[in-house]
Structures are given as C-alpha cells and as structure tokens.
Coordinates of C-alpha atoms in Angstrom, one line a residue:
Chain A
X1 CA 97.8 7.8 99.8
X2 CA 96.1 5.6 101.9
X3 CA 92.8 6.9 103.6
X4 CA 93.6 3.4 106.0
X5 CA 94.6 5.0 109.3
X6 CA 94.9 1.9 111.4
X7 CA 97.5 1.0 114.1
X8 CA 99.2 -2.3 115.0
X9 CA 97.2 -5.2 117.0
X10 CA 97.0 -8.7 117.1
X11 CA 95.6 -9.0 113.5
X12 CA 96.7 -6.0 111.9
X13 CA 100.2 -5.5 110.9
X14 CA 101.9 -3.6 107.6
X15 CA 102.4 -5.5 104.3
X16 CA 104.1 -5.1 101.5
X17 CA 102.7 -5.7 98.1
X18 CA 106.0 -7.1 95.8
X19 CA 103.8 -6.1 92.2
X20 CA 103.0 -2.8 93.2
X21 CA 106.4 -1.3 94.9
X22 CA 108.5 0.4 92.2
X23 CA 111.1 1.7 94.3
X24 CA 110.8 4.4 94.9
X25 CA 112.1 5.0 98.1
X26 CA 109.2 7.2 99.3
X27 CA 108.9 4.9 102.7
X28 CA 112.3 5.4 103.5
X29 CA 112.5 9.5 103.5
X30 CA 109.1 9.2 104.8
X31 CA 110.4 6.7 107.7
X32 CA 113.4 8.9 107.8
X33 CA 111.6 12.3 108.3
X34 CA 109.4 10.7 111.1
X35 CA 112.0 10.4 113.5
X36 CA 113.6 13.4 113.2
X37 CA 113.0 15.9 115.7
X38 CA 111.5 18.0 114.0
X39 CA 109.6 16.1 111.5
X40 CA 110.1 18.0 108.6
X41 CA 112.6 17.0 105.7
X42 CA 114.0 20.7 105.3
X43 CA 114.8 21.1 108.7
X44 CA 115.7 17.3 109.6
X45 CA 118.0 17.6 106.8
X46 CA 120.0 20.0 108.8
X47 CA 119.6 18.1 112.8
X48 CA 122.7 17.2 114.0
X49 CA 121.8 13.9 114.3
X50 CA 120.6 12.7 111.0
X51 CA 117.3 11.6 110.8
X52 CA 117.7 7.4 110.0
X53 CA 114.9 5.2 108.2
X54 CA 113.9 2.2 109.8
X55 CA 113.1 0.3 106.3
X56 CA 114.9 -0.2 102.9
X57 CA 114.0 -0.7 99.8
X58 CA 116.0 -3.5 97.9
X59 CA 114.9 -5.2 94.5
X60 CA 116.4 -8.7 92.8
X61 CA 115.6 -9.3 89.0
X62 CA 113.4 -5.9 88.9
X63 CA 111.0 -7.1 92.1
X64 CA 111.9 -4.4 94.7
X65 CA 110.2 -4.6 98.1
X66 CA 109.9 -2.7 101.1
X67 CA 111.6 -4.2 104.6
X68 CA 110.8 -3.2 107.6
X69 CA 110.3 -5.3 111.0
X70 CA 107.7 -7.4 110.7
X71 CA 106.7 -7.5 114.5
X72 CA 107.1 -12.0 114.2
X73 CA 104.9 -14.0 116.3
X74 CA 107.3 -15.9 117.5
X75 CA 110.2 -13.1 117.1
X76 CA 114.0 -14.2 117.1
X77 CA 115.4 -11.3 118.4
X78 CA 113.0 -11.3 121.3
X79 CA 114.4 -14.1 122.1
X80 CA 118.2 -13.4 121.3
X81 CA 118.1 -10.1 123.1
X82 CA 120.4 -10.4 125.9
X83 CA 119.7 -7.0 127.4
X84 CA 116.1 -7.5 128.1
X85 CA 115.8 -4.4 125.5
X86 CA 113.3 -6.4 122.9
X87 CA 110.2 -7.7 124.2
X88 CA 106.7 -8.2 123.0
X89 CA 103.3 -6.4 123.3
X90 CA 101.0 -9.0 124.5
X91 CA 98.1 -6.8 123.8
X92 CA 99.0 -5.7 119.9
X93 CA 101.4 -8.1 118.9
X94 CA 104.7 -5.4 118.2
X95 CA 107.6 -6.0 118.7
X96 CA 109.1 -3.3 121.5
X97 CA 112.2 -1.9 122.1
X98 CA 114.1 0.1 125.0
X99 CA 116.8 2.3 123.9
X100 CA 118.3 2.5 127.2
X101 CA 118.2 -1.5 127.9
X102 CA 120.0 -1.6 124.6
X103 CA 123.8 -2.5 124.4
X104 CA 124.7 -2.8 121.2
X105 CA 125.6 -6.6 121.8
X106 CA 123.8 -6.8 117.8
X107 CA 122.1 -10.5 118.6
X108 CA 119.1 -8.9 117.2
X109 CA 121.0 -7.9 113.9
X110 CA 122.4 -11.6 114.0
X111 CA 118.7 -13.4 113.9
X112 CA 116.5 -10.8 112.2
X113 CA 115.1 -13.1 109.6
X114 CA 114.0 -10.1 107.3
X115 CA 117.3 -8.1 108.6
X116 CA 115.1 -5.1 109.4
X117 CA 117.1 -4.6 112.4
X118 CA 120.5 -2.5 111.8
X119 CA 123.2 -0.9 114.4
X120 CA 123.8 2.7 114.5
X121 CA 127.3 2.8 114.8
X122 CA 127.2 6.9 116.5
X123 CA 124.4 5.9 119.4
X124 CA 125.9 2.0 119.6
X125 CA 122.0 1.0 119.6
X126 CA 120.4 -0.9 117.4
X127 CA 117.5 0.7 115.4
X128 CA 114.1 -0.4 113.9
X129 CA 110.7 -0.1 113.3
X130 CA 108.8 1.5 116.3
X131 CA 105.9 1.8 114.5
X132 CA 105.1 5.7 114.6
X133 CA 104.6 6.3 118.3
X134 CA 104.2 9.7 117.3
X135 CA 101.3 9.4 114.7
X136 CA 98.4 7.4 114.6
X137 CA 99.3 5.8 111.1
X138 CA 102.3 4.7 109.6
X139 CA 104.6 7.3 107.7
X140 CA 105.7 4.7 105.2
X141 CA 101.9 3.3 104.5
X142 CA 100.3 7.0 104.6
X143 CA 103.0 8.4 101.9
X144 CA 103.5 5.2 99.6
X145 CA 102.1 6.5 96.5
X146 CA 101.6 3.3 94.8
X147 CA 100.0 2.0 97.8
X148 CA 102.1 -1.0 97.7
X149 CA 102.5 -0.5 101.4
X150 CA 99.2 -1.6 103.4
X151 CA 98.0 -1.7 106.8
X152 CA 95.1 -3.4 108.0
X153 CA 94.8 -7.2 108.4
X154 CA 95.6 -10.2 106.3
X155 CA 92.1 -11.1 105.4
X156 CA 92.4 -7.5 103.8
X157 CA 95.6 -7.7 102.5
X158 CA 94.7 -11.3 100.6
X159 CA 91.7 -9.1 99.6
X160 CA 93.5 -6.6 98.0
X161 CA 95.9 -8.8 95.9
X162 CA 93.0 -11.0 94.2
X163 CA 90.6 -7.6 93.9
X164 CA 93.9 -6.6 91.8
X165 CA 93.6 -9.7 89.4
X166 CA 90.4 -9.2 88.4
Chain B
X1 CA 97.6 -28.3 139.8
X2 CA 100.8 -29.4 138.7
X3 CA 104.2 -28.7 140.5
X4 CA 106.5 -27.2 137.9
X5 CA 110.1 -26.7 139.2
X6 CA 113.0 -24.7 138.0
X7 CA 116.8 -25.6 138.6
X8 CA 118.8 -22.5 137.6
X9 CA 117.7 -19.0 137.3
X10 CA 119.1 -17.5 134.1
X11 CA 118.1 -17.6 130.5
X12 CA 116.9 -21.1 130.0
X13 CA 115.0 -21.1 133.5
X14 CA 114.0 -17.4 133.4
X15 CA 112.3 -18.1 129.9
X16 CA 110.7 -21.5 130.8
X17 CA 109.6 -19.9 134.2
X18 CA 107.7 -16.9 132.0
X19 CA 106.4 -19.4 129.2
X20 CA 105.1 -21.8 132.2
X21 CA 102.6 -19.3 133.4
X22 CA 101.9 -17.4 130.0
X23 CA 100.8 -21.3 129.0
X24 CA 99.3 -21.9 132.8
X25 CA 97.6 -19.1 135.0
X26 CA 97.1 -21.5 137.6
X27 CA 100.4 -23.5 137.7
X28 CA 102.9 -23.9 140.7
X29 CA 106.0 -22.5 139.5
X30 CA 109.1 -22.4 141.9
X31 CA 112.4 -21.7 140.5
X32 CA 115.4 -22.6 142.3
X33 CA 119.1 -20.7 142.1
X34 CA 122.1 -20.9 143.6
X35 CA 122.5 -17.5 143.6
X36 CA 121.3 -14.4 145.6
X37 CA 120.6 -12.2 142.6
X38 CA 118.9 -13.6 139.4
X39 CA 117.5 -12.1 136.5
X40 CA 121.0 -10.6 135.4
X41 CA 122.2 -10.7 132.2
X42 CA 125.6 -13.1 132.4
X43 CA 126.7 -12.2 128.4
X44 CA 126.7 -8.5 130.3
X45 CA 129.0 -8.6 132.8
X46 CA 132.0 -7.8 130.3
X47 CA 129.9 -4.7 129.8
X48 CA 129.4 -3.9 133.1
X49 CA 133.6 -4.2 133.9
X50 CA 134.6 -2.0 130.8
X51 CA 132.2 0.5 132.5
X52 CA 129.8 0.5 129.7
X53 CA 126.6 -0.6 131.8
X54 CA 126.1 0.1 135.6
X55 CA 124.6 -2.7 137.5
X56 CA 120.6 -1.2 137.2
X57 CA 121.1 -2.3 133.4
X58 CA 122.6 -6.3 133.5
X59 CA 119.0 -6.8 134.9
X60 CA 117.0 -8.2 131.7
X61 CA 113.6 -8.8 133.3
X62 CA 111.6 -6.3 135.1
X63 CA 113.0 -6.7 138.8
X64 CA 109.4 -7.5 140.4
X65 CA 109.0 -10.4 137.3
X66 CA 108.7 -13.0 140.4
X67 CA 106.0 -11.5 141.9
X68 CA 104.5 -10.9 138.6
X69 CA 104.1 -14.0 137.2
X70 CA 103.6 -15.6 140.7
X71 CA 106.7 -17.7 141.0
X72 CA 108.0 -19.0 144.2
X73 CA 111.5 -18.4 144.2
X74 CA 114.5 -19.9 146.3
X75 CA 117.1 -17.8 145.7
X76 CA 120.9 -18.4 147.3
X77 CA 120.2 -22.3 147.8
X78 CA 122.2 -25.0 145.7
X79 CA 120.4 -27.6 144.6
X80 CA 122.5 -30.6 145.3
X81 CA 120.6 -33.5 144.3
X82 CA 117.4 -34.9 141.9
X83 CA 115.4 -38.2 143.7
X84 CA 113.8 -39.5 140.4
X85 CA 111.3 -41.9 141.9
X86 CA 110.4 -39.7 144.6
X87 CA 110.4 -37.1 141.9
X88 CA 111.9 -34.6 144.2
X89 CA 114.5 -32.1 144.8
X90 CA 117.0 -31.4 148.1
X91 CA 118.8 -28.2 148.7
X92 CA 121.9 -27.8 151.0
X93 CA 120.6 -27.7 154.5
X94 CA 118.4 -30.6 153.7
X95 CA 115.1 -29.2 152.4
X96 CA 113.4 -31.0 149.6
X97 CA 110.9 -29.7 146.9
X98 CA 109.2 -31.9 145.0
X99 CA 107.9 -31.3 141.5
X100 CA 105.7 -33.2 139.1
X101 CA 107.3 -31.7 136.2
X102 CA 111.4 -30.9 136.4
X103 CA 113.7 -28.8 134.4
X104 CA 117.7 -28.9 134.8
X105 CA 118.9 -25.4 133.8
X106 CA 122.0 -25.3 135.3
X107 CA 124.1 -23.4 133.7
X108 CA 127.7 -23.9 132.6
X109 CA 130.7 -23.4 135.0
X110 CA 133.8 -21.9 133.0
X111 CA 137.0 -23.9 132.5
X112 CA 140.1 -23.5 134.7
X113 CA 143.6 -24.3 134.0
X114 CA 145.8 -26.5 135.6
X115 CA 149.1 -24.8 136.5
X116 CA 150.2 -24.0 139.3
X117 CA 149.6 -21.2 141.1
X118 CA 146.2 -21.0 139.6
X119 CA 144.5 -20.5 143.5
X120 CA 146.3 -17.2 144.1
X121 CA 144.5 -13.9 144.0
X122 CA 143.8 -11.9 141.0
X123 CA 143.0 -15.0 138.9
X124 CA 139.5 -15.1 137.2
X125 CA 136.7 -16.3 135.6
X126 CA 133.9 -13.8 134.6
X127 CA 130.8 -15.9 134.6
X128 CA 128.8 -14.7 137.7
X129 CA 128.1 -11.2 139.2
X130 CA 130.4 -11.6 142.2
X131 CA 133.4 -12.4 139.9
X132 CA 132.4 -9.0 138.3
X133 CA 132.2 -6.9 141.0
X134 CA 135.5 -8.5 143.0
X135 CA 137.2 -7.5 139.2
X136 CA 135.9 -3.9 139.4
X137 CA 136.7 -3.5 143.2
X138 CA 140.4 -4.3 142.4
X139 CA 141.1 -2.8 139.0
X140 CA 142.5 0.4 140.6
X141 CA 145.6 -1.4 141.4
X142 CA 146.3 -2.7 138.5
X143 CA 148.4 -1.5 135.4
X144 CA 148.5 -5.1 133.4
X145 CA 145.9 -7.6 132.7
X146 CA 147.0 -11.0 131.0
X147 CA 144.0 -12.7 129.3
X148 CA 144.2 -16.8 128.9
X149 CA 142.1 -17.7 125.6
X150 CA 141.9 -16.1 121.7
X151 CA 138.3 -17.2 121.0
X152 CA 135.4 -14.9 121.7
X153 CA 135.0 -14.9 124.8
X154 CA 138.9 -14.2 125.9
X155 CA 138.8 -11.9 123.6
X156 CA 135.3 -10.2 125.0
X157 CA 137.4 -10.0 128.2
X158 CA 140.4 -8.5 127.1
X159 CA 137.9 -6.0 125.1
X160 CA 136.6 -4.9 128.6
X161 CA 139.4 -4.5 129.9
X162 CA 141.3 -2.9 127.2
X163 CA 137.9 -0.4 127.8
X164 CA 139.3 0.1 131.2
X165 CA 143.1 1.4 130.1
X166 CA 144.5 -1.6 131.1
X167 CA 147.8 -2.8 129.5
X168 CA 145.7 -6.7 127.8
X169 CA 147.8 -9.3 126.9
X170 CA 145.9 -12.2 125.3
X171 CA 148.1 -15.2 125.5
X172 CA 146.9 -17.7 122.6
X173 CA 148.3 -21.5 122.1
X174 CA 147.1 -21.0 118.3
X175 CA 149.1 -19.2 116.0
X176 CA 146.2 -16.7 115.4
X177 CA 143.3 -15.6 117.7
X178 CA 139.6 -17.0 117.0
X179 CA 141.3 -20.3 115.4
X180 CA 138.3 -22.3 115.8
X181 CA 135.9 -19.5 114.0
X182 CA 138.2 -17.6 110.5
X183 CA 141.4 -18.5 108.7
X184 CA 144.4 -16.5 109.5
X185 CA 143.2 -13.2 106.9
X186 CA 140.3 -12.6 108.6
X187 CA 141.7 -12.9 112.3
X188 CA 144.5 -10.2 111.1
X189 CA 141.6 -7.9 110.7
X190 CA 140.6 -8.2 114.2
X191 CA 143.6 -8.6 115.6
X192 CA 144.8 -5.2 114.0
X193 CA 141.6 -3.4 115.4
X194 CA 142.6 -5.0 118.8
X195 CA 145.9 -3.7 118.5
X196 CA 145.4 -0.3 117.4
X197 CA 143.4 0.0 120.8
X198 CA 146.1 -0.7 123.0
X199 CA 145.0 -5.0 123.2
X200 CA 148.4 -7.0 122.5
X201 CA 148.2 -10.1 121.1
X202 CA 150.2 -12.9 122.0
X203 CA 150.3 -15.7 120.0
X204 CA 152.2 -19.6 120.1
X205 CA 152.3 -19.3 123.7
X206 CA 150.8 -20.6 126.6
X207 CA 150.9 -19.9 130.3
X208 CA 152.8 -22.1 132.6
X209 CA 153.1 -20.8 135.7
X210 CA 151.3 -18.2 138.2
X211 CA 154.0 -16.5 140.1
X212 CA 153.9 -14.1 142.7
X213 CA 153.0 -14.2 146.6
X214 CA 149.5 -14.5 147.9
X215 CA 148.6 -12.2 144.5
X216 CA 149.5 -13.3 141.3
X217 CA 152.2 -10.6 139.6
X218 CA 154.2 -12.8 136.5
X219 CA 153.0 -15.1 134.6
X220 CA 156.0 -17.9 133.6
X221 CA 155.1 -18.3 129.5
X222 CA 156.3 -22.2 127.8
X223 CA 158.6 -19.8 126.2
X224 CA 160.5 -19.1 129.4
X225 CA 159.3 -15.3 129.5
X226 CA 157.8 -14.0 132.5
X227 CA 154.4 -11.2 132.0
X228 CA 154.1 -8.9 134.6
X229 CA 150.1 -8.6 135.6
X230 CA 148.2 -8.1 138.4
X231 CA 145.3 -9.5 137.1
X232 CA 144.7 -12.8 135.0
X233 CA 141.3 -13.7 133.3
X234 CA 140.8 -17.7 132.1
X235 CA 138.3 -17.4 128.9
X236 CA 138.3 -20.6 127.8
X237 CA 135.3 -21.8 127.7
X238 CA 132.5 -23.1 129.8
X239 CA 131.7 -27.0 130.6
X240 CA 128.4 -27.7 131.6
X241 CA 126.8 -28.1 135.4
X242 CA 126.0 -31.9 134.6
X243 CA 126.7 -33.5 137.8
X244 CA 123.6 -33.3 139.4
X245 CA 122.1 -35.1 136.6
X246 CA 124.1 -37.9 136.4
X247 CA 124.0 -38.5 139.8
X248 CA 120.0 -38.4 139.6
X249 CA 121.1 -41.5 137.3
X250 CA 119.9 -39.5 134.1
X251 CA 121.8 -40.0 130.6
X252 CA 124.5 -37.3 129.9
X253 CA 127.5 -37.0 127.5
X254 CA 128.9 -33.7 126.7
X255 CA 125.6 -32.4 128.3
X256 CA 122.3 -34.0 129.2
X257 CA 120.6 -36.2 126.7
X258 CA 117.6 -34.5 125.5
X259 CA 115.1 -35.8 122.8
X260 CA 113.3 -33.2 120.7
X261 CA 111.1 -32.7 123.4
X262 CA 113.7 -31.4 125.3
X263 CA 112.8 -34.2 128.1
X264 CA 115.9 -36.1 129.5
X265 CA 116.0 -40.3 129.6
X266 CA 113.6 -39.4 133.0
X267 CA 109.9 -38.6 131.5
X268 CA 109.2 -36.0 134.2
X269 CA 112.8 -33.9 133.8
X270 CA 113.8 -32.0 130.9
X271 CA 116.7 -29.7 130.2
X272 CA 118.1 -26.6 128.5
X273 CA 120.5 -24.2 128.3
X274 CA 123.9 -24.5 128.7
X275 CA 123.7 -27.7 130.5
X276 CA 121.6 -29.4 128.1
X277 CA 123.0 -31.8 124.5
X278 CA 120.5 -30.6 121.4
X279 CA 120.6 -31.4 118.1
X280 CA 122.7 -29.4 116.0
X281 CA 121.0 -28.0 112.6
X282 CA 124.3 -27.3 111.4
X283 CA 126.5 -30.1 112.1
X284 CA 123.4 -32.6 112.1
X285 CA 125.1 -33.8 115.3
X286 CA 124.3 -33.4 119.4
X287 CA 126.0 -30.6 121.1
X288 CA 125.9 -27.9 123.6
X289 CA 125.2 -24.9 122.2
X290 CA 126.1 -23.1 125.1
X291 CA 124.6 -19.6 123.8
X292 CA 122.1 -17.0 125.4
X293 CA 119.5 -17.5 122.4
X294 CA 119.7 -21.0 122.7
X295 CA 118.7 -21.3 126.2
X296 CA 116.1 -18.7 126.2
X297 CA 114.6 -20.7 123.0
X298 CA 115.0 -24.2 124.9
X299 CA 113.7 -22.8 128.0
X300 CA 110.2 -21.5 126.1
X301 CA 110.1 -25.2 124.2
X302 CA 111.1 -27.0 127.5
X303 CA 107.6 -25.3 129.6
X304 CA 105.7 -25.9 126.6
X305 CA 106.6 -29.8 127.0
X306 CA 106.2 -29.4 131.1
X307 CA 102.7 -28.6 130.4
X308 CA 102.4 -31.4 128.2
X309 CA 102.1 -29.2 124.6
X310 CA 104.4 -31.6 122.2
X311 CA 106.3 -28.9 121.1
X312 CA 109.1 -30.4 119.2
X313 CA 112.5 -28.0 119.1
X314 CA 113.7 -27.5 115.3
X315 CA 117.2 -27.7 117.1
X316 CA 119.6 -25.4 118.0
X317 CA 122.6 -23.4 115.8
X318 CA 125.4 -22.2 117.3
X319 CA 126.0 -18.3 117.0
X320 CA 127.5 -15.5 118.1
X321 CA 128.4 -11.9 118.1
X322 CA 131.0 -9.1 119.3
X323 CA 132.0 -5.5 118.9
X324 CA 135.4 -4.7 119.1
X325 CA 136.5 -1.0 119.8
X326 CA 133.1 -0.6 116.7
X327 CA 134.1 -3.5 114.7
X328 CA 131.0 -6.1 114.3
X329 CA 131.8 -9.9 114.1
X330 CA 129.2 -12.3 114.2
X331 CA 129.9 -16.1 113.3
X332 CA 127.6 -19.1 112.7
X333 CA 127.1 -22.6 112.7
X334 CA 130.5 -24.1 111.1
X335 CA 132.8 -21.9 110.8
X336 CA 136.3 -24.0 109.9
X337 CA 135.3 -27.2 108.6
X338 CA 137.4 -30.6 109.1
X339 CA 136.2 -32.5 106.7
X340 CA 135.9 -32.6 103.0
X341 CA 132.5 -32.0 100.8
X342 CA 131.9 -28.2 101.9
X343 CA 132.7 -25.1 99.4
X344 CA 133.8 -21.9 101.0
X345 CA 132.9 -18.4 99.3
X346 CA 134.4 -16.2 100.9
X347 CA 135.7 -12.3 100.0
X348 CA 137.9 -10.5 102.8
X349 CA 139.5 -6.8 102.6
X350 CA 141.4 -4.4 104.8
X351 CA 138.8 -3.5 107.0
X352 CA 136.2 -6.8 106.5
X353 CA 135.6 -10.0 105.9
X354 CA 133.0 -12.4 104.7
X355 CA 132.5 -16.3 104.7
X356 CA 129.8 -18.9 103.9
X357 CA 130.5 -22.4 104.1
X358 CA 128.2 -24.4 102.9
X359 CA 127.4 -28.1 102.1
X360 CA 125.1 -29.4 99.3
X361 CA 124.5 -25.9 98.4
X362 CA 123.0 -25.6 101.4
X363 CA 124.7 -22.7 103.9
X364 CA 126.0 -24.8 107.2
X365 CA 128.2 -21.5 108.3
X366 CA 129.1 -18.1 108.0
X367 CA 132.1 -15.3 109.5
X368 CA 130.9 -11.7 109.1
X369 CA 133.4 -9.2 109.9
X370 CA 133.0 -5.6 109.3
X371 CA 129.3 -5.7 107.6
X372 CA 127.0 -7.8 109.5
X373 CA 123.9 -6.5 107.5
X374 CA 122.9 -9.7 106.1
X375 CA 123.7 -11.7 109.1
X376 CA 120.0 -12.6 110.3
X377 CA 118.4 -13.3 107.0
X378 CA 121.2 -15.9 106.5
X379 CA 120.5 -17.6 109.5
X380 CA 117.3 -18.0 108.9
X381 CA 118.6 -19.6 105.0
X382 CA 120.7 -21.9 107.6
X383 CA 118.0 -23.2 110.3
X384 CA 115.7 -23.5 107.2
X385 CA 118.1 -25.5 105.2
X386 CA 117.3 -23.7 101.8
X387 CA 119.0 -24.8 98.6
X388 CA 121.0 -21.2 97.6
X389 CA 122.5 -22.3 94.5
X390 CA 120.4 -19.2 92.4
X391 CA 121.9 -16.6 95.0
X392 CA 125.4 -18.4 95.8
X393 CA 127.4 -15.9 93.7
X394 CA 125.8 -12.5 95.5
X395 CA 126.2 -13.8 99.0
X396 CA 129.3 -11.3 100.0
X397 CA 127.8 -8.2 98.4
X398 CA 126.9 -5.5 100.4
X399 CA 123.3 -5.5 99.2
X400 CA 122.4 -9.2 100.2
X401 CA 119.2 -8.6 102.1
X402 CA 115.8 -10.1 102.1
X403 CA 115.0 -8.7 99.3
X404 CA 117.4 -11.2 97.4
X405 CA 115.9 -14.3 98.8
X406 CA 112.4 -13.3 97.7
X407 CA 112.5 -15.6 94.8
X408 CA 113.5 -18.5 97.7
X409 CA 110.7 -17.8 99.8
X410 CA 108.6 -18.1 97.0
X411 CA 110.2 -21.2 95.8
X412 CA 110.6 -23.2 98.9
X413 CA 107.6 -21.6 101.0
X414 CA 106.1 -24.8 102.4
X415 CA 109.8 -24.2 104.6
X416 CA 108.7 -20.5 105.0
X417 CA 105.5 -21.1 106.8
X418 CA 105.9 -18.3 109.4
X419 CA 103.0 -15.5 108.7
X420 CA 105.8 -12.8 108.0
X421 CA 106.5 -14.4 105.3
X422 CA 102.8 -14.9 103.6
X423 CA 102.9 -11.3 101.6
X424 CA 105.9 -12.0 100.0
X425 CA 104.6 -15.6 98.8
X426 CA 101.6 -13.8 97.7
X427 CA 102.9 -10.7 95.8
X428 CA 105.9 -11.9 94.6
X429 CA 106.0 -12.9 90.9
X430 CA 109.3 -14.1 89.3

C-alpha cells in the first residue's frame, strides 16, 4: 500500500512502473468502486448505474501497465474538444472534464494518445480519470499491492526506479 | 506593446487569442468577427438541430472569455480588406484597425450547388447559428427533408433531422455513402444503421432542379423522378474564405499558403484554421484540413509565432468522429489511397469495421466503425511516423491499445519525447 497522500500538482502526477505491475487489476476494481455511489464494493455491484473504471490494465509480451489519463501538459483531447467540456487546470495541470458540456462526439477518444478516454454508451459522455475528487489520495495508487502505481514528482519516481536496481 | 489583431472568432481565432494572452499579459489583442454571437461551436449546430443540446451548450468558452482575457472585440463587423503596407484592416463601414501582427482565421463557407431553384426558401447549409435557428423555426411544418451529400457532413445533417423524426432522404451521387472514406462493405454497415433509423439513402442520384413556388416543395432528380421535400440541406463540404487574403496580395492556392510557422507570404500576417493550407503529415503535402482540432492547434501555434516565439507546426492530420444512433465512426489520414505503394489491413463484421492504411510500414490512415477505442493511440503513431511492422498483425484486434505499443515507445523513444511517455520508457524492459 502506498503511504504517499499527494494530489495532482504541476509537478506531481501518477506513474506506473511496468516492471512492478503484475496485471492483478486491483486498480481497475478500486477505481470502479471509488466512482460508485456507495463507494463500497458489495453495494456498488447492485447499483443501477454499474460503476465504471476509468483506467485499463493491459499487457504485451508478459509486461503489463495500468493506463489512465496522463493529464498531458499539451493535451490533444483539450485541443480536440469542440464543446469546451475538456480544459486544463492552470494551477494543478489536471485535465478537467465538465460532464454537463460533453456531447459525446468522441473527438477526445480520437486524439488521446493513451486510449485513456472511453465513451459511455448509456450516458453518451466521455469517461476518464478525474483524479478521485472525493478523497485526498488516489484509489488506484492507494490499493496497488505491488507499488507499481506511484504518485509523486518525476524525480521521486526516477529515484524509486534506480533504488530498485541496486 | 504590440497590437495583435485576429480576424475570425471561431476555433482558430479564439484559441489564438487565448494563447496570446496566456503568453503576454500586456499585449493589445483585438478580435474581429462578422458574427454578433461568437464563442459558439459550429460543430455542435447539428446537435442543436437534433434537439440534443440547447443554445447555452453551444458555447465552448465561458461567456466572460473576452473580459477575463482583456480582449477587445469588434463583433458583427466584417473585415473587408487588409493593407499589408500600412498594416491595417478595414471593416465594413470604413473603420480601420491597425496591427503589428495579424492573424487571418476567416474560416470557410459551405459549398453550395449550381442548380436551378437553389435560391428558393427552405434550402440551407449549416454553418452559422442563424441558419440553425431558421431551420429549427420551420421544422414543425416539415415532413420530408432532402440532404445533398453522402460524406460525413451530409450524413451528420441527415442524422440530426432523422433524430427530429423527419423523413430524411440522402441523395448521393456515388454508388455508396462515404465513398471518399471507406469501401462498399464498411459503408454498408453505416448505411444499414441509418436506414434502420428511418434515413433513406438514395445512391447514384443527383438533384437536377429545385421545384416549388417561393419555397421548395420538390426536387427533380437526374433519373427524372421527383422527390417531395419541404427542407433541403446542402452538406457538401466547405471552401475557404480566402478573398481578403488574395486581394491583399498574399499567396493563396487552395487556401492561404503558410510556412511551418503558419506565416503567410507577408511576414506580419499569419493564417490558421479552415482558411489555411498547411502541411499534412499523412499525405506529406500541403492541404486544408478544415477540422476543429486542427484549427485550435494552428491558432495556438500561430499565436506563439505572432509573439516571436518561433514555434514550428508539426503539421495537420485530417480526422473526424461521428456517432450515428450509437454507431461510432472515426476516420483519419489517407483512407482510400488512389496510387500504388499502400498496404491495407482490414477486418469487418456485421457491426464493425476496421481499416488501416500503411505506407512503408507506417500507418498513414485509418477507418474505425463500431469499436473506436484504439483511435487515439493510432493517431499518435501516424503523427509520429512510427514503423509498426512488429504490431501489424494485431492492429485489428479489439485489444489493440497503448500497452501493445510499449515496445515501440521504447524503441523509438526519440520520437516519444513528451513527458507522459517517460515512465513507460524508463520502466518497460523488453
């Protein structure tokens, strides 16, 4: 479990260490539960709107990664959004989404280089990582049992990688 | 303090104004538009007609955008000429506005048709809010609608009116819809979805004359038959508004010619959006890509160059996304190569279709119908010109996603320079 309780800032973001990810999909489950009404696994399953995960674990050649919105500095989705639903938070660097403005044109799906935005057919809006607004850390990072998901600065992440090598 | 003037207040113009202000708190910024209402998204007008959104939701920037960013506006005033020597723009009515750097973002005008009766009432293109309002206002008295054009624009218009419960007839000259984009098979997937929802596709036909009194009530087709309709939408694409640039002596071909800094043939004048002819990364030639994402991108880049920051534009990539009654379609780059030397990888089923166009093992085009999940990942591969030999065999798979290109990100790390790729590059060990 991650002890780090940091939220997105200009220099802070969520990283995934591919060498540590074992594709257990705990992050997917935690993400879906966090975005349910009850925020509780047992109760969330029976909710009318089935809770949706906002990240995906996928693999190639036995190496897996947990992919979520990277809150890109130069975000192609924000450029492509023709309804003004997506924008950048000047202070934190987060890519924000206004569900009220989203019309489901899928321009963001078309341009996200990480495939981290998906279209919700039922609600007809785009769905992506919203950085867990209801908690002071991230559900995916907090529950990752191997420490593959990490929230912090780039330097901290790099330090973490080199430490492991020794 | 430099005077920045922008002609046009849609995607490119507004993006430029915002970027100018972000990078220069003091500069004087003036935006000119022939429309009174700006900051609304033209691409959403069909959503408005379909009744999916109200006018409030058309607005893509906060209403206080101009005040908040201290941008002077001259709205409802058409710019009619530019004097590059005096560095001044003249508006209708004679007002002149002088500039240090000028951005032409005059956009485009829908193509009309040269057919007798085209000036009758009830015949529209959809580009400006006034047109959309007029169409909405007359819908109660409309039972049948004819849409001319079977490309994405025409079909999007048809979809909007079909949603309103009208009997929609799409008249297409080609043997099938979306002929510039997909082959017959994929077009069939889309056509059947449209037909199932009450939109009739009439292929191999063209309108010959609009009949009726003051208002249109019938179309004479080239097979001699007549089609009843009280509303006609011409959805045949757009042509750039280059007049003001050509009369100012700027170099214009299809659109306004610009270099990689989006500078026109005059060093103080830039162009962006639907009016600009930019380098197309897939086609490796200059082209107008009259699309929202390209316009915003170009507006941003042009603004940086107006400030003297020398920001080079990587080039544009044509791309579009449509959703017809829940059937999602995305097209990108070269979708139907006409010359030799391309490889096509495709897969189709009853409800979905995927097609990738490759040149020298690099993806240069794509069509996705149904499952569109991988579109963005592929857009990056096209833009960056990545050799995809090693993943060619899995391109059409449902599971093709970012994880599948990790080896490519690692191998071509010099092309994946963005910060967001660095954790993959650092921690992926093949």
